[in-house]
Short mmCIF file of C-alpha atoms in Angstrom, two decimals:
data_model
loop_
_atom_site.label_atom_id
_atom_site.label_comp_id
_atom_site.label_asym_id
_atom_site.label_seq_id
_atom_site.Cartn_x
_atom_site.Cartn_y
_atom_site.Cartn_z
CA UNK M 839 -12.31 131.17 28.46
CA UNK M 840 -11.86 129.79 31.88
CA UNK M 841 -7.91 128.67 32.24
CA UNK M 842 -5.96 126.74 34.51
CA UNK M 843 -2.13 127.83 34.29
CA UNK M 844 -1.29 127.38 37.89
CA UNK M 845 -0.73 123.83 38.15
CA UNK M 846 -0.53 120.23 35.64
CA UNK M 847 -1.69 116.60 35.65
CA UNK M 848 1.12 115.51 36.87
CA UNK M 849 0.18 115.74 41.34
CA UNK M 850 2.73 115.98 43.31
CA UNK M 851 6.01 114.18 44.02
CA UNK M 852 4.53 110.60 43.58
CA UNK M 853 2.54 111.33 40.55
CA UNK M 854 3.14 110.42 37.15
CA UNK M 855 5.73 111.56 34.86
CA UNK M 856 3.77 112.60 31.69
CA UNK M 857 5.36 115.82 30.43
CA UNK M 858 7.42 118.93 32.77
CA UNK M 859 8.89 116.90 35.08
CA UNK M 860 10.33 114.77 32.90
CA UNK M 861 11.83 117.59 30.88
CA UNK M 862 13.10 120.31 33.42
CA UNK M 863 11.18 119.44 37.35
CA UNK M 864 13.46 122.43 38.67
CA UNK M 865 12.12 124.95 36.60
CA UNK M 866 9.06 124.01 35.71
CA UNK M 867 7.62 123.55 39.29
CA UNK M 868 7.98 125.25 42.67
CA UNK M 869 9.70 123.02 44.82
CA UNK M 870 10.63 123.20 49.05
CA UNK M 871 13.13 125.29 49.29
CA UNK M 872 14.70 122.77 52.06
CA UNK M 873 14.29 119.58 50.31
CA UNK M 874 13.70 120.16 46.51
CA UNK M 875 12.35 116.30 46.34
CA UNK M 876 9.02 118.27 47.72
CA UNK M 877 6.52 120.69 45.58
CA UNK M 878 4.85 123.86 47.06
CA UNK M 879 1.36 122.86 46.98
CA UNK M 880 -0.38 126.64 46.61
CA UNK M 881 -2.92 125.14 43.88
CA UNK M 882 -4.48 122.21 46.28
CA UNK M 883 -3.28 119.79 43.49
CA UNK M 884 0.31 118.77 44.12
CA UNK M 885 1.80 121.42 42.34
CA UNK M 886 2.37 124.67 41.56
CA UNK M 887 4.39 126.00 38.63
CA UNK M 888 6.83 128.85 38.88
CA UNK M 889 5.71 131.64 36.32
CA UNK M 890 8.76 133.40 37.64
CA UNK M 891 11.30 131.42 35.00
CA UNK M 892 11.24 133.07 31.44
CA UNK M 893 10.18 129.40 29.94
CA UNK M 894 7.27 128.68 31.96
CA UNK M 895 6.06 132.39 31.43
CA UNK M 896 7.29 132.43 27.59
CA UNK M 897 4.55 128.53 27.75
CA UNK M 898 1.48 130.57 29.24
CA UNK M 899 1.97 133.68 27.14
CA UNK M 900 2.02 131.53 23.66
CA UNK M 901 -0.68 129.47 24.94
CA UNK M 902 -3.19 133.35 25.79
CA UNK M 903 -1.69 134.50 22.38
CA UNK M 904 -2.51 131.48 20.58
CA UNK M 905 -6.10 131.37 22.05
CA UNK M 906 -6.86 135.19 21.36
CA UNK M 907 -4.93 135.55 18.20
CA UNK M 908 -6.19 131.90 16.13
CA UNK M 909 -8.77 131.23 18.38
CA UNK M 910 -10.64 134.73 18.53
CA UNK M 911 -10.65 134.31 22.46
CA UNK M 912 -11.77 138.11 23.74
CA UNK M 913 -10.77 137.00 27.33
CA UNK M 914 -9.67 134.88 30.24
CA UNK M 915 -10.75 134.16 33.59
CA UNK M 916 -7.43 132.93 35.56
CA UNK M 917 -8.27 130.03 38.05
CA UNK M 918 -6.05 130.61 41.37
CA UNK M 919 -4.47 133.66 39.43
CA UNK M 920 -2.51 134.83 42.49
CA UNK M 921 -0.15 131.76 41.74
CA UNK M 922 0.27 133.76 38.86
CA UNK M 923 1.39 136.93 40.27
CA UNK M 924 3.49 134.99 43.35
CA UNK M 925 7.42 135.02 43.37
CA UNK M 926 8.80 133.19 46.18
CA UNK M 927 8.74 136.59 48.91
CA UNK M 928 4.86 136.61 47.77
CA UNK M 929 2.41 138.15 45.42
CA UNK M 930 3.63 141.10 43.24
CA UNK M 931 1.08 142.89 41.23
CA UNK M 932 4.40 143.96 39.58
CA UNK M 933 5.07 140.39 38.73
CA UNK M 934 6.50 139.38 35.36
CA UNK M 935 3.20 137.51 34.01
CA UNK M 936 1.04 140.24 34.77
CA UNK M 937 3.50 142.73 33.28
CA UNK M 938 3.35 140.87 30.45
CA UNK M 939 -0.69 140.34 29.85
CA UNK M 940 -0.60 144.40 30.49
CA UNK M 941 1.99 144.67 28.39
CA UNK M 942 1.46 142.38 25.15
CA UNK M 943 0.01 144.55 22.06
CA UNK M 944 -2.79 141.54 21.85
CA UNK M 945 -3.20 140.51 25.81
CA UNK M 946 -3.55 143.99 26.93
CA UNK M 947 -6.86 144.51 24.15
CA UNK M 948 -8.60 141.20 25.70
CA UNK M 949 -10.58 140.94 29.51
CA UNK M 950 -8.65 139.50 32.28
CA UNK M 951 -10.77 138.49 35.02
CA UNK M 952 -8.32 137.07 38.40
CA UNK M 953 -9.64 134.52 40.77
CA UNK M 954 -7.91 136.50 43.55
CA UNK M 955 -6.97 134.27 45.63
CA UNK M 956 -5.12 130.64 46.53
CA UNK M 957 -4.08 127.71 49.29
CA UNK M 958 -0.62 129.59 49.87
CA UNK M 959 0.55 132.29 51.58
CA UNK M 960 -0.54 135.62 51.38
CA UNK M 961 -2.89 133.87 48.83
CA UNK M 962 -5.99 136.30 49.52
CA UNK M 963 -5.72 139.45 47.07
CA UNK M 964 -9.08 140.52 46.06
CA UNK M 965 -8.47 144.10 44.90
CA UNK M 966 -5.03 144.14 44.77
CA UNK M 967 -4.49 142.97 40.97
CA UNK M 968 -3.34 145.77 38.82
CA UNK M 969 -5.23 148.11 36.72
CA UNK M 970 -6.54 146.88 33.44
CA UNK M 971 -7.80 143.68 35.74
CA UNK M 972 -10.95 142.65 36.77
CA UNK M 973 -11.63 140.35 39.94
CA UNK M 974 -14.23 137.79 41.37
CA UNK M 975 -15.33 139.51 44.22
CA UNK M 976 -16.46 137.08 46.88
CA UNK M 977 -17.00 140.24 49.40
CA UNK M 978 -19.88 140.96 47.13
CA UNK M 979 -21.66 137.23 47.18
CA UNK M 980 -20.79 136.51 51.03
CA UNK M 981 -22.47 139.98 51.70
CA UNK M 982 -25.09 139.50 49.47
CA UNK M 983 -26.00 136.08 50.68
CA UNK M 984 -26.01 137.39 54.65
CA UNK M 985 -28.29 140.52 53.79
CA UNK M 986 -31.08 139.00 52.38
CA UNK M 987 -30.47 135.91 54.11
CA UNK M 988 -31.47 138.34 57.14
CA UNK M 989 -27.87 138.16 59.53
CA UNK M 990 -27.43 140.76 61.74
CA UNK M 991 -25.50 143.62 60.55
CA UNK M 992 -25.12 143.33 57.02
CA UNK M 993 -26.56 146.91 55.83
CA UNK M 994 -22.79 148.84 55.87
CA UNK M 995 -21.17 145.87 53.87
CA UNK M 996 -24.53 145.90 51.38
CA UNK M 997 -24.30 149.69 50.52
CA UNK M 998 -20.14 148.70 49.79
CA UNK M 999 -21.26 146.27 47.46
CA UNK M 1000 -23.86 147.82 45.92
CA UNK M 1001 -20.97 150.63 44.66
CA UNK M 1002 -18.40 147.61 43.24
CA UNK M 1003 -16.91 147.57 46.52
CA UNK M 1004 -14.89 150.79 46.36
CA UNK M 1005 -12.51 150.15 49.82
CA UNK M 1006 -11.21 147.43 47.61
CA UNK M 1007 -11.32 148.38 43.48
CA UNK M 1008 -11.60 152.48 43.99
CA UNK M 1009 -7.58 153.25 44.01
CA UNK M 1010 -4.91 153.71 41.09
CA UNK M 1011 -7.47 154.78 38.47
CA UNK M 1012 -9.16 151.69 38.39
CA UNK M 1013 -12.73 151.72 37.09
CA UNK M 1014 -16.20 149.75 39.10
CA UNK M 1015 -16.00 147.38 36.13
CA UNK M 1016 -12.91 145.68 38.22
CA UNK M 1017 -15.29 144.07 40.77
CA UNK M 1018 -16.84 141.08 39.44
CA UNK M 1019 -19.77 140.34 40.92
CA UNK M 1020 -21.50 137.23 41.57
CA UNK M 1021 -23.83 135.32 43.59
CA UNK M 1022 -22.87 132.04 42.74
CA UNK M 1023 -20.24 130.37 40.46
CA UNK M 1024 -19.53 126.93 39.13
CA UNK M 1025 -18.09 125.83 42.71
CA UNK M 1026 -21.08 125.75 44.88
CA UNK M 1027 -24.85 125.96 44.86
CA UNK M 1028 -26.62 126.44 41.80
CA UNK M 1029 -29.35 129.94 42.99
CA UNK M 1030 -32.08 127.71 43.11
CA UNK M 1031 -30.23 125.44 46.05
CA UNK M 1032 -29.19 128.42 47.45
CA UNK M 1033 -32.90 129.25 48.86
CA UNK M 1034 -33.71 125.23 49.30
CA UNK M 1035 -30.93 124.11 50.99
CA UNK M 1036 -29.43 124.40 54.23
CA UNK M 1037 -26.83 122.20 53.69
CA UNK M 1038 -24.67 120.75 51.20
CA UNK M 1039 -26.08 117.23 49.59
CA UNK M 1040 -22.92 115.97 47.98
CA UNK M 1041 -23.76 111.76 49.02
CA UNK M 1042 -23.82 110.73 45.56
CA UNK M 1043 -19.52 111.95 45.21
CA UNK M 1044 -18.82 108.87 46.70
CA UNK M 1045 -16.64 110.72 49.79
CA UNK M 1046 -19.47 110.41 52.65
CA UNK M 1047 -20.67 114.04 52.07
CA UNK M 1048 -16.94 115.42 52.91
CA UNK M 1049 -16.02 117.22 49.83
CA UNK M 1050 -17.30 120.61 48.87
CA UNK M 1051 -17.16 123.70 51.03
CA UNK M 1052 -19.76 123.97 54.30
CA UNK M 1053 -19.90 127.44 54.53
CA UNK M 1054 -22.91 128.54 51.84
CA UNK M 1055 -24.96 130.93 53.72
CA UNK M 1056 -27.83 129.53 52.28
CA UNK M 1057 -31.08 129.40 53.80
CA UNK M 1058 -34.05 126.75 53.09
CA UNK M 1059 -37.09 128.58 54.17
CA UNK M 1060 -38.66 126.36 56.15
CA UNK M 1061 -38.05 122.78 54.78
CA UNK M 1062 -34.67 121.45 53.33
CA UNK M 1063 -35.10 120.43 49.82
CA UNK M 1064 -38.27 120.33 47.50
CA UNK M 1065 -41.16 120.92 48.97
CA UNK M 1066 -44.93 121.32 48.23
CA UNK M 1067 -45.87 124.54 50.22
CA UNK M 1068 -46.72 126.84 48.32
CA UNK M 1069 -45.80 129.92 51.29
CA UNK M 1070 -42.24 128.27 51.10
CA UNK M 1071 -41.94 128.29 47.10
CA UNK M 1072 -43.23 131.62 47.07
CA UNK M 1073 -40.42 133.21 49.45
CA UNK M 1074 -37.56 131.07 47.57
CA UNK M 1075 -38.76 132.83 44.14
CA UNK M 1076 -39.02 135.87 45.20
CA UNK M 1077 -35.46 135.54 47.13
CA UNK M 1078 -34.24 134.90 43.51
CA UNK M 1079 -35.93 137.30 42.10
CA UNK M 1080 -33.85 139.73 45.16
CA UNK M 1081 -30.83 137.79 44.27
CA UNK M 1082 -30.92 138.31 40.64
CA UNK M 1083 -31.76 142.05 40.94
CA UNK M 1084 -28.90 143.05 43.50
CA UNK M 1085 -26.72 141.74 40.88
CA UNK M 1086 -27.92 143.15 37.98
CA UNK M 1087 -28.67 146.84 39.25
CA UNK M 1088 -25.32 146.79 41.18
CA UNK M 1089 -22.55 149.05 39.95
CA UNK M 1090 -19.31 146.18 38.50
CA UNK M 1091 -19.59 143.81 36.43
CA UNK M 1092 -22.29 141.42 37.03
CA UNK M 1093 -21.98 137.46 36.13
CA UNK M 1094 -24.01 134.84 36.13
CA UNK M 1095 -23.75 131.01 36.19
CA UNK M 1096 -25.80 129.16 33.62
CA UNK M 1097 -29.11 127.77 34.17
CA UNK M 1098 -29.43 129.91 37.12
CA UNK M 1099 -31.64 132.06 34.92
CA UNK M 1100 -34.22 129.80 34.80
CA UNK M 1101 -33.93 128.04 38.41
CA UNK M 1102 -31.39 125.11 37.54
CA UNK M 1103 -30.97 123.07 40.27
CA UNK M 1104 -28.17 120.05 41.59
CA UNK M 1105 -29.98 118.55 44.29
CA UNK M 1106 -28.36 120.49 46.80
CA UNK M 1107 -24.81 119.05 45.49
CA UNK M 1108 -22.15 122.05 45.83
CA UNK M 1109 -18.87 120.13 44.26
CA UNK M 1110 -20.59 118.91 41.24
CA UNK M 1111 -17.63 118.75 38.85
CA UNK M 1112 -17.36 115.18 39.09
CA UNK M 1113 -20.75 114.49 38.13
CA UNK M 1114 -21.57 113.21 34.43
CA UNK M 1115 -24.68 112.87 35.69
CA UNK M 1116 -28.13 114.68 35.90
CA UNK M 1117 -26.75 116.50 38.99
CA UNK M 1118 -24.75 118.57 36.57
CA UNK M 1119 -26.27 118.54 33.54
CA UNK M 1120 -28.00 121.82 32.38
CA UNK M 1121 -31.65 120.59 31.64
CA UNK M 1122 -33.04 123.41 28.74
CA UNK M 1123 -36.72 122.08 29.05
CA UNK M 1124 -38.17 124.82 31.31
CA UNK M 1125 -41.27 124.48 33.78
CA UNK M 1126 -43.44 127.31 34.32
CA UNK M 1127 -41.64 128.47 37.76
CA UNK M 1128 -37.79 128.44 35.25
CA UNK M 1129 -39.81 130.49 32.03
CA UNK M 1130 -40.99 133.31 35.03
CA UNK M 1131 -37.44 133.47 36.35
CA UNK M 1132 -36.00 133.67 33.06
CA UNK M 1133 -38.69 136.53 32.07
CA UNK M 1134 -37.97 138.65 35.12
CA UNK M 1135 -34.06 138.07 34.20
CA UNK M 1136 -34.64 139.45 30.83
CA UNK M 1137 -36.41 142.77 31.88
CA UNK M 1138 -33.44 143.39 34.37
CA UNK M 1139 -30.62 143.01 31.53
CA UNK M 1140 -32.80 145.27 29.54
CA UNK M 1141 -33.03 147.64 32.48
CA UNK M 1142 -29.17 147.46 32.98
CA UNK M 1143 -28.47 148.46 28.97
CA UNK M 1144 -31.01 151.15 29.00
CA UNK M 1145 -29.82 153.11 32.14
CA UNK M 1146 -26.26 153.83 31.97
CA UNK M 1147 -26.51 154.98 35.48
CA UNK M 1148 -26.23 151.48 36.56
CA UNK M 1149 -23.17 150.89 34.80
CA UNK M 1150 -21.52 154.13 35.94
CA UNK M 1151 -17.19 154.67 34.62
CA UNK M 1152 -16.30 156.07 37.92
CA UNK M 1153 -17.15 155.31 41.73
CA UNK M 1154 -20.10 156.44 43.55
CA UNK M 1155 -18.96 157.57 46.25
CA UNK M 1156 -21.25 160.05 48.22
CA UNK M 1157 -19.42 163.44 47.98
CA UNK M 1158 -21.34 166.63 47.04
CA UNK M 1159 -19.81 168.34 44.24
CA UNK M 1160 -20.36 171.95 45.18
CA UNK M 1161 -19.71 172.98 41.34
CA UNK M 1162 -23.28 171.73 40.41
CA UNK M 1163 -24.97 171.09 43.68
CA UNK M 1164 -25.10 167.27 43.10
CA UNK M 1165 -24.38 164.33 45.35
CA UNK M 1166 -23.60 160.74 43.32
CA UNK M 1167 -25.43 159.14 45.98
CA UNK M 1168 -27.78 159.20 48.73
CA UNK M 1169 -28.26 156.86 51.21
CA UNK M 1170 -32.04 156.89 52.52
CA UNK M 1171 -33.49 155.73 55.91
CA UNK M 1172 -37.18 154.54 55.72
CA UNK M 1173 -38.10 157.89 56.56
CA UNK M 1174 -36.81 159.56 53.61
CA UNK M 1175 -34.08 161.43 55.63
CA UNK M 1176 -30.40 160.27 55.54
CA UNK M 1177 -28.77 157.32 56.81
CA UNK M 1178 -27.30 158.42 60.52
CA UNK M 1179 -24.20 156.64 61.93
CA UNK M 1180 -26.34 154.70 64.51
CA UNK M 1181 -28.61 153.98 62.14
CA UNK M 1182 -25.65 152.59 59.57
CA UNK M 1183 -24.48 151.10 63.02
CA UNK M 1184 -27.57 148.92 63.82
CA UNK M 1185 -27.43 145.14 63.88
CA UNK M 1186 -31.20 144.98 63.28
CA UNK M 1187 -31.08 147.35 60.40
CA UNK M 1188 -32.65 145.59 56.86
CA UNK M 1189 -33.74 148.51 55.16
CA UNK M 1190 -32.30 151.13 52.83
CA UNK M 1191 -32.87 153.77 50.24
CA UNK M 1192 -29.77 153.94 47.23
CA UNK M 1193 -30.73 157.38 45.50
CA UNK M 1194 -28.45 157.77 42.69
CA UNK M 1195 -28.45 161.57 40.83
CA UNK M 1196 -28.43 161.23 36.93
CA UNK M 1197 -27.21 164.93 37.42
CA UNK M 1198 -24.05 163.39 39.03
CA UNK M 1199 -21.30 163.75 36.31
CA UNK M 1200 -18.84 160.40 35.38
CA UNK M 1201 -16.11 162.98 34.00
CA UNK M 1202 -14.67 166.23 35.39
CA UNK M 1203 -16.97 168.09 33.26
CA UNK M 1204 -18.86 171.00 35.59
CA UNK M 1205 -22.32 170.73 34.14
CA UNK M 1206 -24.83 168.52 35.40
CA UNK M 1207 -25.19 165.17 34.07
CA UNK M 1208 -28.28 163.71 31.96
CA UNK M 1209 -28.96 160.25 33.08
CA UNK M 1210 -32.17 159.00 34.72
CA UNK M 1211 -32.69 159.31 38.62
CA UNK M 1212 -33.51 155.75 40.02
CA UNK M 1213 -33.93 155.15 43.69
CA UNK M 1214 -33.42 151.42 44.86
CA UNK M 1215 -35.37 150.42 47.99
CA UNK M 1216 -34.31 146.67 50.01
CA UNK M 1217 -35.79 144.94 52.69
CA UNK M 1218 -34.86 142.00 54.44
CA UNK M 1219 -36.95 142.37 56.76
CA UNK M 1220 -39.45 139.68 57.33
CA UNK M 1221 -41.80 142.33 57.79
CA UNK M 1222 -43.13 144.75 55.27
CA UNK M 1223 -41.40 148.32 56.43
CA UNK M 1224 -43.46 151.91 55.70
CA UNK M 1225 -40.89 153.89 53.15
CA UNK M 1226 -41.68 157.60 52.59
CA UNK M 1227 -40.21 158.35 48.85
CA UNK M 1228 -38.18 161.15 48.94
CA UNK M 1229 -39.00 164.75 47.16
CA UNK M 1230 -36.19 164.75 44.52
CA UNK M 1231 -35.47 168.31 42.60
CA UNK M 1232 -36.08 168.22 39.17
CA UNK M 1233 -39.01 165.57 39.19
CA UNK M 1234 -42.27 165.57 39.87
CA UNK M 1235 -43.15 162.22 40.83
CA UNK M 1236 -41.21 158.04 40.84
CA UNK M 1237 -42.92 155.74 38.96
CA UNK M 1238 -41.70 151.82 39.66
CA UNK M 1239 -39.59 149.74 36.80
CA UNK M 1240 -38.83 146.57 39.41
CA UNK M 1241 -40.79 144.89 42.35
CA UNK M 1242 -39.68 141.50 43.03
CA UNK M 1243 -43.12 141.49 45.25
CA UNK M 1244 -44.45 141.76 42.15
CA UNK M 1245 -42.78 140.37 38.95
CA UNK M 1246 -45.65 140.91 36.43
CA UNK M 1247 -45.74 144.37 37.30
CA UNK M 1248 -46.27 146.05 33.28
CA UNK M 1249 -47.65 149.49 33.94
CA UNK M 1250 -45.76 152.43 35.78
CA UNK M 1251 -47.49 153.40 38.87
CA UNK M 1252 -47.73 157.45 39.76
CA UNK M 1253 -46.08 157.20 43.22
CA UNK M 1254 -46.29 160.99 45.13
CA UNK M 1255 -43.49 162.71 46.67
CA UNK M 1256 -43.65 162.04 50.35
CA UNK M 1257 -46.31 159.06 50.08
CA UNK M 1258 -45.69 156.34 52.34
CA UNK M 1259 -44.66 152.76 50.14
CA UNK M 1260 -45.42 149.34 51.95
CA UNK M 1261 -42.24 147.16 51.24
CA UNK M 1262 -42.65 144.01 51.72
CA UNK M 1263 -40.95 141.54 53.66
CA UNK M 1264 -38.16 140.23 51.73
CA UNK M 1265 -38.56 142.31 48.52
CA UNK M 1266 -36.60 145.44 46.02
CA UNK M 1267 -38.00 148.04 44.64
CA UNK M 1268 -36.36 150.43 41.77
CA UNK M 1269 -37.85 154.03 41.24
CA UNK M 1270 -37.68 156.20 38.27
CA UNK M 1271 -37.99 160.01 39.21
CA UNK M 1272 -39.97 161.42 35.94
CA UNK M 1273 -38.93 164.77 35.55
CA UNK M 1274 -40.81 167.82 34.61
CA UNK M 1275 -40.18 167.59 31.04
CA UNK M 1276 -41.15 163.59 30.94
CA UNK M 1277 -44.70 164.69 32.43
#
């Protein structure tokens, strides 16, 4: 359940009196600490209540409990949450509402998910929430975007993604799950106007195309809007196809927005909320372009429940445990050989191999592990780029599970240790290694 506790109807000093400020302004609301006639506007709305008083955090905590006790609510995504964790020196992951969720014998059993971040001060915290939290991560969808967008020095920050951004979540015993990944969310473009749209479209909000954020990385292909090429239409599916399968084979938590499954689209409007209107609607007739989409999305969630390697407990983290001669992960140049610093380094650089060892271990325990090997290939490139598949110990050949060059793709392909794979332009691969005993 998505919930706003960070600020009320009633705007800001010259709104209307409808509930709190009638009844107690002073401790309900944050107020100027020079001229209390004055809120602290951290939420963007007029207002901001204090969690820090015991009856404004005593309100929110009855109103989870009542939701996940009556209500069967098994968790919350927090709008603006670090209002919620902000006395008034700052944030405090220490702070009394989030001691309370982690403490509460029914709070602590549900999923919080923090929107990390708000208008005030210090209001950027992604990562810095507690354990027992999960975050958006907007690291993850601003990288994402770039990469296959095709900006300039984007493969470092893809890699850190691809491992639920460890520099931020990997710290206090927290687990990958804490990175919430997305590419879009309900601010913003829908997927489908992500690869159609250049620019925001938001003329029919009545504020001259003002409102909504201009800062999408989002890339047309060639024309802005619908178009009848079929080259064009082409790249955009297949760029969904790449957008959808960097989420879903990520390590986190992956989410999606509805309809994006099946190519929902708003016109190229990015601040949609105040649309009753087709614009917003979700539109559950699918063409034949949405049923593909929505195909390919299903094989992916299938892939993600049937290999627990892409839903790994701990970090990957690229240290070789010298106990059982694994490394977690490998990080592969087209040439099969290991990424070098220049290499990581280079501006022009598009293309990478993610080997991940199912021999790695997720515990302590010094016996190699039993998962599957899978080796993820990207390129944004425009160009195809010639990848020699590594020779993997263990395994005798890869076969392919994904190609978003080629979504139909049904039967497993023998693919040769040290054979040279054309990836194309603008496309992800995932390997299998098949082992001796799977021969």
């Amino acid at each position: 359940l998505d919930v706003v506790y960070n600020h009320t109807a009633e705007g800001n000093e010259q709104g209307p009196t409808l509930s709190m400020r009638g009844i107690d302004n002073a401790s309900y609301y944050r107020l100027m600490p020079d001229d209390k006639r004055y809120y602290i506007n951290d939420s963007g709305t007029g207002n901001t209540l204090d969690l820090s008083h015991p009856c404004v955090l005593q309100l929110v905590t009855d109103s989870l409990r009542y939701w996940a006790g009556e209500m069967h609510v098994d968790g919350f995504r927090f709008d603006l949450a670090t209002i919620l964790g902000r006395y008034h020196e700052g944030f405090d992951e220490r702070h009394s509402f989030l001691v309370a969720c982690r403490q509460d014998p029914l709070l602590s059993q549900v999923k919080l998910i923090a929107e990390p971040w708000d208008c005030g001060p210090g209001g950027y915290q992604v990562g810095n929430f507690a354990p027992g939290w999960a975050e958006w991560n907007d690291r993850f969808r601003d990288t994402v975007r770039a990469f296959w967008k095709g900006d300039e020095g984007q493969l470092a920050d893809f890699a850190a993604r691809m491992t639920a951004s460890g520099e931020l979540f990997n710290r206090r015993g927290r687990r990958p799950y804490a990175s919430v990944n997305f590419i879009t969310a309900h601010d913003g473009f829908t997927l489908r106007d992500l690869v159609s749209y250049n620019d925001k479209h938001n003329e029919q909000n009545d504020e001259n195309n003002q409102d909504g954020s201009n800062n999408n990385i989002s890339w047309n292909h060639g024309v802005e809007g619908v178009t009848d090429d079929p080259e064009i239409n082409a790249l955009r599916l297949r760029q969904m196809r790449n957008f959808f399968a960097t989420l879903l084979l990520a390590q986190g938590t992956p989410m999606i927005v509805a309809g994006d499954e099946f190519s929902r689209t708003q016109h190229g409007n990015n601040n949609a909320y105040c649309q009753d209107s087709e614009i917003g609607w979700v539109n559950w007739e699918l063409d034949d372009e949405g049923s593909a989409l929505l195909k390919f999305v299903k094989r992916l969630t299938k892939l993600r429940l049937a290999y627990p390697i892409l839903r790994r407990s701990r970090f990957l983290v690229g240290d070789y445990n010298e106990a059982i001669g694994v490394k977690d992960v490998t990080w592969l140049a087209p040439d099969s050989n290991e990424m070098s610093v220049e290499q990581w380094e280079d501006p022009q650089g598009r293309c990478l191999g993610m080997l991940m060892d199912g021999r790695a271990q997720v515990s302590g325990i010094l016996r190699p592990g039993a998962d599957a090997t899978l080796l993820l290939i990207v390129n944004a490139h425009h160009d195809s780029v010639a990848f020699t598949l590594p020779d993997v110990p263990q395994g005798e050949y890869w076969s392919c599970l994904i190609d978003t060059d080629r979504p139909q793709l049904r039967k497993a392909q023998r693919l040769a240790f040290g054979s040279v794979f054309e990836v194309t332009g603008r496309s992800l691969l995932l390997l299998e290694l098949q082992r001796d005993e799977d021969a």
